[in-house]
mmCIF file of C-alpha atoms in Angstrom:
data_model
loop_
_atom_site.group_PDB
_atom_site.id
_atom_site.type_symbol
_atom_site.label_atom_id
_atom_site.label_comp_id
_atom_site.label_asym_id
_atom_site.label_seq_id
_atom_site.Cartn_x
_atom_site.Cartn_y
_atom_site.Cartn_z
ATOM 1 C CA MET A 28 -94.751 -173.684 -68.409
ATOM 2 C CA LYS A 29 -98.036 -174.983 -67.073
ATOM 3 C CA ALA A 30 -96.989 -178.581 -67.714
ATOM 4 C CA LYS A 31 -93.801 -178.001 -65.738
ATOM 5 C CA ARG A 32 -95.721 -176.533 -62.806
ATOM 6 C CA ASP A 33 -98.139 -179.471 -62.819
ATOM 7 C CA ASP A 34 -95.235 -181.895 -62.947
ATOM 8 C CA LYS A 35 -93.530 -180.150 -60.035
ATOM 9 C CA MET A 36 -96.705 -180.236 -57.993
ATOM 10 C CA SER A 37 -97.196 -183.935 -58.609
ATOM 11 C CA GLN A 38 -93.635 -184.621 -57.476
ATOM 12 C CA GLU A 39 -94.157 -182.610 -54.304
ATOM 13 C CA GLU A 40 -97.389 -184.409 -53.549
ATOM 14 C CA GLN A 41 -95.959 -187.844 -54.305
ATOM 15 C CA PRO A 42 -94.409 -188.534 -50.852
ATOM 16 C CA HIS A 43 -97.747 -187.826 -49.175
ATOM 17 C CA GLY A 44 -99.540 -190.282 -51.470
ATOM 18 C CA ASN A 45 -97.032 -193.101 -50.990
ATOM 19 C CA ARG A 46 -96.952 -193.414 -47.223
ATOM 20 C CA THR A 47 -95.407 -196.631 -45.961
ATOM 21 C CA ALA A 48 -97.547 -198.584 -43.519
ATOM 22 C CA LEU A 49 -95.903 -199.160 -40.131
ATOM 23 C CA SER A 50 -95.495 -202.786 -39.088
ATOM 24 C CA GLN A 51 -96.331 -201.943 -35.465
ATOM 25 C CA ASP A 52 -99.576 -200.401 -34.302
ATOM 26 C CA PRO A 53 -98.643 -197.795 -31.642
ATOM 27 C CA HIS A 54 -102.224 -197.809 -30.362
ATOM 28 C CA ALA A 55 -102.527 -201.574 -29.990
ATOM 29 C CA VAL A 56 -103.580 -202.813 -26.553
ATOM 30 C CA ARG A 57 -102.262 -206.104 -25.238
ATOM 31 C CA GLU A 58 -104.738 -208.672 -24.098
ATOM 32 C CA PRO A 59 -104.788 -208.786 -20.292
ATOM 33 C CA LYS A 60 -103.619 -212.402 -20.293
ATOM 34 C CA GLU A 61 -100.253 -211.328 -21.750
ATOM 35 C CA ASN A 62 -99.272 -210.218 -18.270
ATOM 36 C CA ASN A 63 -100.402 -213.383 -16.557
ATOM 37 C CA LEU A 64 -97.911 -215.626 -14.824
ATOM 38 C CA GLU A 65 -99.003 -218.618 -16.917
ATOM 39 C CA MET A 66 -98.326 -216.749 -20.172
ATOM 40 C CA ALA A 67 -94.927 -215.625 -18.901
ATOM 41 C CA ILE A 68 -93.917 -219.173 -17.916
ATOM 42 C CA GLY A 69 -95.147 -220.596 -21.229
ATOM 43 C CA HIS A 70 -93.180 -218.015 -23.194
ATOM 44 C CA GLU A 71 -89.953 -218.884 -21.367
ATOM 45 C CA VAL A 72 -90.438 -222.664 -21.699
ATOM 46 C CA ARG A 73 -90.961 -222.321 -25.466
ATOM 47 C CA ALA A 74 -88.029 -219.907 -25.824
ATOM 48 C CA TYR A 75 -85.586 -222.176 -23.961
ATOM 49 C CA ARG A 76 -86.805 -225.253 -25.849
ATOM 50 C CA LYS A 77 -86.275 -223.541 -29.218
ATOM 51 C CA LYS A 78 -82.893 -222.268 -28.098
ATOM 52 C CA LEU A 79 -81.838 -225.889 -27.557
ATOM 53 C CA GLY A 80 -83.292 -226.829 -30.942
ATOM 54 C CA ILE A 81 -85.529 -229.567 -29.571
ATOM 55 C CA THR A 82 -89.171 -230.343 -30.351
ATOM 56 C CA VAL A 83 -92.091 -230.612 -27.953
ATOM 57 C CA THR A 84 -91.875 -234.373 -28.434
ATOM 58 C CA ASP A 85 -88.217 -234.343 -27.358
ATOM 59 C CA LEU A 86 -89.047 -232.303 -24.265
ATOM 60 C CA ALA A 87 -91.957 -234.592 -23.416
ATOM 61 C CA ALA A 88 -89.671 -237.631 -23.579
ATOM 62 C CA ALA A 89 -87.044 -235.915 -21.399
ATOM 63 C CA THR A 90 -89.502 -234.829 -18.706
ATOM 64 C CA GLY A 91 -92.210 -237.476 -18.768
ATOM 65 C CA ILE A 92 -94.806 -234.743 -19.299
ATOM 66 C CA SER A 93 -97.451 -235.470 -21.927
ATOM 67 C CA LEU A 94 -97.520 -233.611 -25.253
ATOM 68 C CA GLY A 95 -100.937 -232.192 -24.441
ATOM 69 C CA MET A 96 -99.762 -230.866 -21.086
ATOM 70 C CA LEU A 97 -96.630 -229.297 -22.622
ATOM 71 C CA SER A 98 -98.724 -227.631 -25.291
ATOM 72 C CA LYS A 99 -101.011 -226.133 -22.639
ATOM 73 C CA ILE A 100 -97.998 -224.940 -20.623
ATOM 74 C CA GLU A 101 -96.334 -223.243 -23.613
ATOM 75 C CA ASN A 102 -99.604 -221.561 -24.591
ATOM 76 C CA GLY A 103 -100.197 -220.288 -21.070
ATOM 77 C CA ASN A 104 -103.428 -222.243 -20.680
ATOM 78 C CA ILE A 105 -102.494 -224.031 -17.471
ATOM 79 C CA SER A 106 -100.630 -223.290 -14.257
ATOM 80 C CA PRO A 107 -97.876 -225.926 -13.947
ATOM 81 C CA SER A 108 -97.019 -227.370 -10.548
ATOM 82 C CA LEU A 109 -93.612 -226.850 -8.939
ATOM 83 C CA THR A 110 -92.806 -230.504 -9.654
ATOM 84 C CA THR A 111 -93.539 -229.970 -13.349
ATOM 85 C CA LEU A 112 -91.472 -226.777 -13.440
ATOM 86 C CA GLN A 113 -88.585 -228.567 -11.743
ATOM 87 C CA ALA A 114 -88.684 -231.305 -14.396
ATOM 88 C CA LEU A 115 -88.682 -228.675 -17.144
ATOM 89 C CA SER A 116 -85.797 -226.757 -15.580
ATOM 90 C CA ARG A 117 -83.664 -229.910 -15.419
ATOM 91 C CA ALA A 118 -84.465 -230.910 -19.000
ATOM 92 C CA LEU A 119 -83.822 -227.424 -20.364
ATOM 93 C CA GLY A 120 -80.733 -226.805 -18.222
ATOM 94 C CA VAL A 121 -81.957 -223.567 -16.661
ATOM 95 C CA PRO A 122 -82.711 -222.578 -13.060
ATOM 96 C CA LEU A 123 -86.308 -222.746 -11.904
ATOM 97 C CA THR A 124 -86.385 -218.954 -11.499
ATOM 98 C CA ALA A 125 -85.680 -218.498 -15.225
ATOM 99 C CA PHE A 126 -89.326 -219.267 -16.012
ATOM 100 C CA PHE A 127 -90.457 -216.220 -14.010
ATOM 101 C CA ARG A 128 -88.071 -213.733 -15.633
ATOM 102 C CA ARG A 129 -90.601 -212.334 -18.107
ATOM 103 C CA TYR A 130 -93.297 -211.973 -15.452
ATOM 104 C CA GLU A 131 -91.032 -210.160 -12.987
ATOM 105 C CA GLU A 132 -89.162 -208.058 -15.569
ATOM 106 C CA PRO A 133 -89.309 -204.399 -14.526
ATOM 107 C CA HIS A 134 -90.609 -201.734 -16.911
ATOM 108 C CA ASN A 135 -88.973 -198.477 -15.964
ATOM 109 C CA ALA A 136 -89.587 -194.851 -16.835
ATOM 110 C CA VAL A 137 -87.368 -191.796 -16.425
ATOM 111 C CA PHE A 138 -88.826 -188.315 -15.893
ATOM 112 C CA VAL A 139 -86.577 -185.269 -16.237
ATOM 113 C CA LYS A 140 -87.766 -181.768 -15.348
ATOM 114 C CA ALA A 141 -86.862 -178.922 -17.693
ATOM 115 C CA GLY A 142 -83.246 -177.898 -17.249
ATOM 116 C CA GLN A 143 -82.395 -180.899 -15.070
ATOM 117 C CA GLY A 144 -80.797 -183.200 -17.639
ATOM 118 C CA ILE A 145 -77.396 -184.604 -16.728
ATOM 119 C CA GLU A 146 -74.656 -182.578 -18.395
ATOM 120 C CA LEU A 147 -71.887 -184.867 -19.525
ATOM 121 C CA GLU A 148 -69.046 -185.285 -21.948
ATOM 122 C CA ARG A 149 -69.639 -188.039 -24.473
ATOM 123 C CA ARG A 150 -66.722 -189.897 -25.974
ATOM 124 C CA GLY A 151 -65.555 -187.859 -28.960
ATOM 125 C CA THR A 152 -67.305 -184.686 -27.768
ATOM 126 C CA ARG A 153 -65.816 -181.562 -29.320
ATOM 127 C CA ALA A 154 -65.051 -178.314 -27.516
ATOM 128 C CA GLY A 155 -68.151 -176.258 -26.849
ATOM 129 C CA HIS A 156 -70.625 -179.056 -27.577
ATOM 130 C CA GLN A 157 -72.885 -179.201 -24.519
ATOM 131 C CA TYR A 158 -74.645 -182.562 -24.068
ATOM 132 C CA ASN A 159 -77.511 -182.958 -21.620
ATOM 133 C CA LEU A 160 -78.627 -186.573 -21.208
ATOM 134 C CA LEU A 161 -82.407 -186.557 -20.794
ATOM 135 C CA GLY A 162 -82.841 -190.169 -19.694
ATOM 136 C CA HIS A 163 -81.295 -193.625 -19.752
ATOM 137 C CA ILE A 164 -82.674 -197.091 -18.995
ATOM 138 C CA ASP A 165 -80.107 -199.887 -18.959
ATOM 139 C CA ASN A 166 -80.957 -203.611 -19.093
ATOM 140 C CA ASN A 167 -84.416 -202.954 -20.485
ATOM 141 C CA SER A 168 -86.734 -205.538 -22.018
ATOM 142 C CA SER A 169 -86.513 -204.261 -25.619
ATOM 143 C CA GLY A 170 -82.866 -205.197 -26.279
ATOM 144 C CA VAL A 171 -82.229 -201.637 -27.505
ATOM 145 C CA ILE A 172 -80.406 -198.807 -25.736
ATOM 146 C CA VAL A 173 -81.841 -195.330 -26.362
ATOM 147 C CA GLU A 174 -79.892 -192.188 -25.424
ATOM 148 C CA PRO A 175 -81.807 -188.889 -25.756
ATOM 149 C CA TYR A 176 -79.602 -185.781 -25.663
ATOM 150 C CA LEU A 177 -80.273 -182.062 -25.754
ATOM 151 C CA ILE A 178 -77.284 -180.594 -27.611
ATOM 152 C CA THR A 179 -76.404 -176.917 -27.425
ATOM 153 C CA LEU A 180 -73.915 -175.201 -29.736
ATOM 154 C CA THR A 181 -72.565 -171.701 -29.090
ATOM 155 C CA ALA A 182 -69.912 -169.369 -30.489
ATOM 156 C CA ASP A 183 -67.359 -171.446 -28.550
ATOM 157 C CA SER A 184 -68.355 -174.676 -30.304
ATOM 158 C CA ASP A 185 -66.162 -176.421 -32.861
ATOM 159 C CA VAL A 186 -67.574 -177.756 -36.108
ATOM 160 C CA PHE A 187 -67.023 -181.497 -36.397
ATOM 161 C CA PRO A 188 -68.833 -183.297 -39.234
ATOM 162 C CA THR A 189 -67.094 -186.655 -38.766
ATOM 163 C CA PHE A 190 -68.725 -188.265 -35.729
ATOM 164 C CA GLN A 191 -69.198 -192.024 -36.216
ATOM 165 C CA HIS A 192 -70.764 -194.595 -33.914
ATOM 166 C CA GLU A 193 -73.028 -197.635 -34.063
ATOM 167 C CA GLY A 194 -76.792 -197.522 -34.316
ATOM 168 C CA MET A 195 -79.316 -195.034 -35.646
ATOM 169 C CA GLU A 196 -79.714 -191.357 -34.763
ATOM 170 C CA PHE A 197 -82.626 -188.928 -34.940
ATOM 171 C CA LEU A 198 -82.198 -185.136 -34.797
ATOM 172 C CA TYR A 199 -84.893 -182.526 -34.217
ATOM 173 C CA MET A 200 -83.910 -178.872 -34.515
ATOM 174 C CA LEU A 201 -85.236 -176.628 -31.732
ATOM 175 C CA GLU A 202 -83.371 -173.333 -32.047
ATOM 176 C CA GLY A 203 -80.848 -171.621 -34.326
ATOM 177 C CA GLU A 204 -79.615 -173.007 -37.632
ATOM 178 C CA VAL A 205 -76.828 -175.385 -38.662
ATOM 179 C CA VAL A 206 -75.762 -177.151 -41.811
ATOM 180 C CA TYR A 207 -75.525 -180.795 -40.821
ATOM 181 C CA ARG A 208 -73.464 -183.308 -42.753
ATOM 182 C CA HIS A 209 -74.281 -186.997 -43.173
ATOM 183 C CA GLY A 210 -71.886 -188.846 -45.449
ATOM 184 C CA ASP A 211 -71.572 -186.762 -48.602
ATOM 185 C CA GLN A 212 -74.883 -184.918 -48.071
ATOM 186 C CA LEU A 213 -75.491 -181.533 -46.424
ATOM 187 C CA PHE A 214 -78.763 -180.604 -44.709
ATOM 188 C CA PRO A 215 -79.587 -177.007 -43.697
ATOM 189 C CA MET A 216 -81.500 -177.483 -40.451
ATOM 190 C CA GLN A 217 -83.831 -174.885 -38.957
ATOM 191 C CA PRO A 218 -86.321 -175.151 -36.055
ATOM 192 C CA GLY A 219 -88.857 -177.871 -36.784
ATOM 193 C CA ASP A 220 -86.582 -179.779 -39.191
ATOM 194 C CA SER A 221 -85.604 -183.364 -38.446
ATOM 195 C CA LEU A 222 -83.017 -185.825 -39.711
ATOM 196 C CA PHE A 223 -82.941 -189.605 -39.215
ATOM 197 C CA PHE A 224 -79.854 -191.545 -40.286
ATOM 198 C CA ASP A 225 -77.459 -194.453 -39.961
ATOM 199 C CA ALA A 226 -74.922 -193.210 -37.419
ATOM 200 C CA ASP A 227 -72.128 -195.396 -38.775
ATOM 201 C CA ALA A 228 -71.578 -192.852 -41.587
ATOM 202 C CA PRO A 229 -69.557 -189.683 -40.788
ATOM 203 C CA HIS A 230 -71.910 -186.991 -39.513
ATOM 204 C CA GLY A 231 -72.066 -183.783 -37.524
ATOM 205 C CA PRO A 232 -72.561 -180.007 -37.744
ATOM 206 C CA GLU A 233 -70.434 -178.565 -40.562
ATOM 207 C CA VAL A 234 -71.569 -174.935 -40.589
ATOM 208 C CA LEU A 235 -72.935 -173.025 -37.575
ATOM 209 C CA VAL A 236 -75.244 -170.546 -39.278
ATOM 210 C CA GLU A 237 -77.219 -169.080 -36.369
ATOM 211 C CA LEU A 238 -76.195 -169.402 -32.734
ATOM 212 C CA PRO A 239 -76.986 -170.494 -30.158
ATOM 213 C CA SER A 240 -78.325 -173.675 -31.744
ATOM 214 C CA ARG A 241 -80.135 -176.431 -29.881
ATOM 215 C CA TYR A 242 -81.357 -179.752 -31.152
ATOM 216 C CA LEU A 243 -82.634 -183.021 -29.762
ATOM 217 C CA SER A 244 -80.469 -186.036 -30.598
ATOM 218 C CA ILE A 245 -81.830 -189.558 -29.984
ATOM 219 C CA ILE A 246 -79.326 -192.373 -30.490
ATOM 220 C CA CYS A 247 -80.421 -196.036 -30.578
ATOM 221 C CA TYR A 248 -78.176 -199.090 -30.662
ATOM 222 C CA PRO A 249 -78.373 -202.798 -29.693
ATOM 223 C CA GLN A 250 -77.974 -203.633 -26.041
ATOM 224 C CA ARG A 251 -74.758 -205.593 -25.660
ATOM 225 C CA GLY A 252 -75.154 -209.056 -24.228
ATOM 226 C CA LYS A 253 -78.949 -209.038 -24.736
ATOM 227 C CA THR A 254 -80.229 -212.267 -26.185
ATOM 228 C CA GLY A 255 -83.663 -212.741 -27.641
#
């Protein structure tokens, strides 16, 4: 019996000992020069050149700009003149203003006071499923659309475990209790529980155990027409 208890304990502790390192440091601070105009122009010149599949040598030949100068421009180490930028825009087939896109790109934020989310009906919404959209930023710089919803289920709500849509979804249970289906798996969700899944598989609340139930739903999917 003792061996079984020890084995069970080691299995429970295993996930905590095998944490996966995140590829992105959420506390990283960008160097100040990342926001400089020169860095922004250099990034766009390099991006457009690579999009055309040409080398720095090819671009130098097309513009008459030296290799050394082009290297400094792409690395953000020099402020190119308007004449130089005009030559680059002609060679790369883009308007002059395209080089300033990254520098002028807005970075927006949405603040929603408690109880002031936009109540709406999502496509495929079932009867009694109340959706409050907590924020939305379209045409953002990340190439990803994120839709945060506060979902409320009551005695008038239907069960519907077959929602399907593109992207990923994250749920965080705030109040009540539901049994949530994802594919062929069932998850009893209580306050504090979370679920993260591929939203292309059938999913949704299958059993409404304790009502009212509220949970946060964050849906992420690629921004259509966004090119890297």
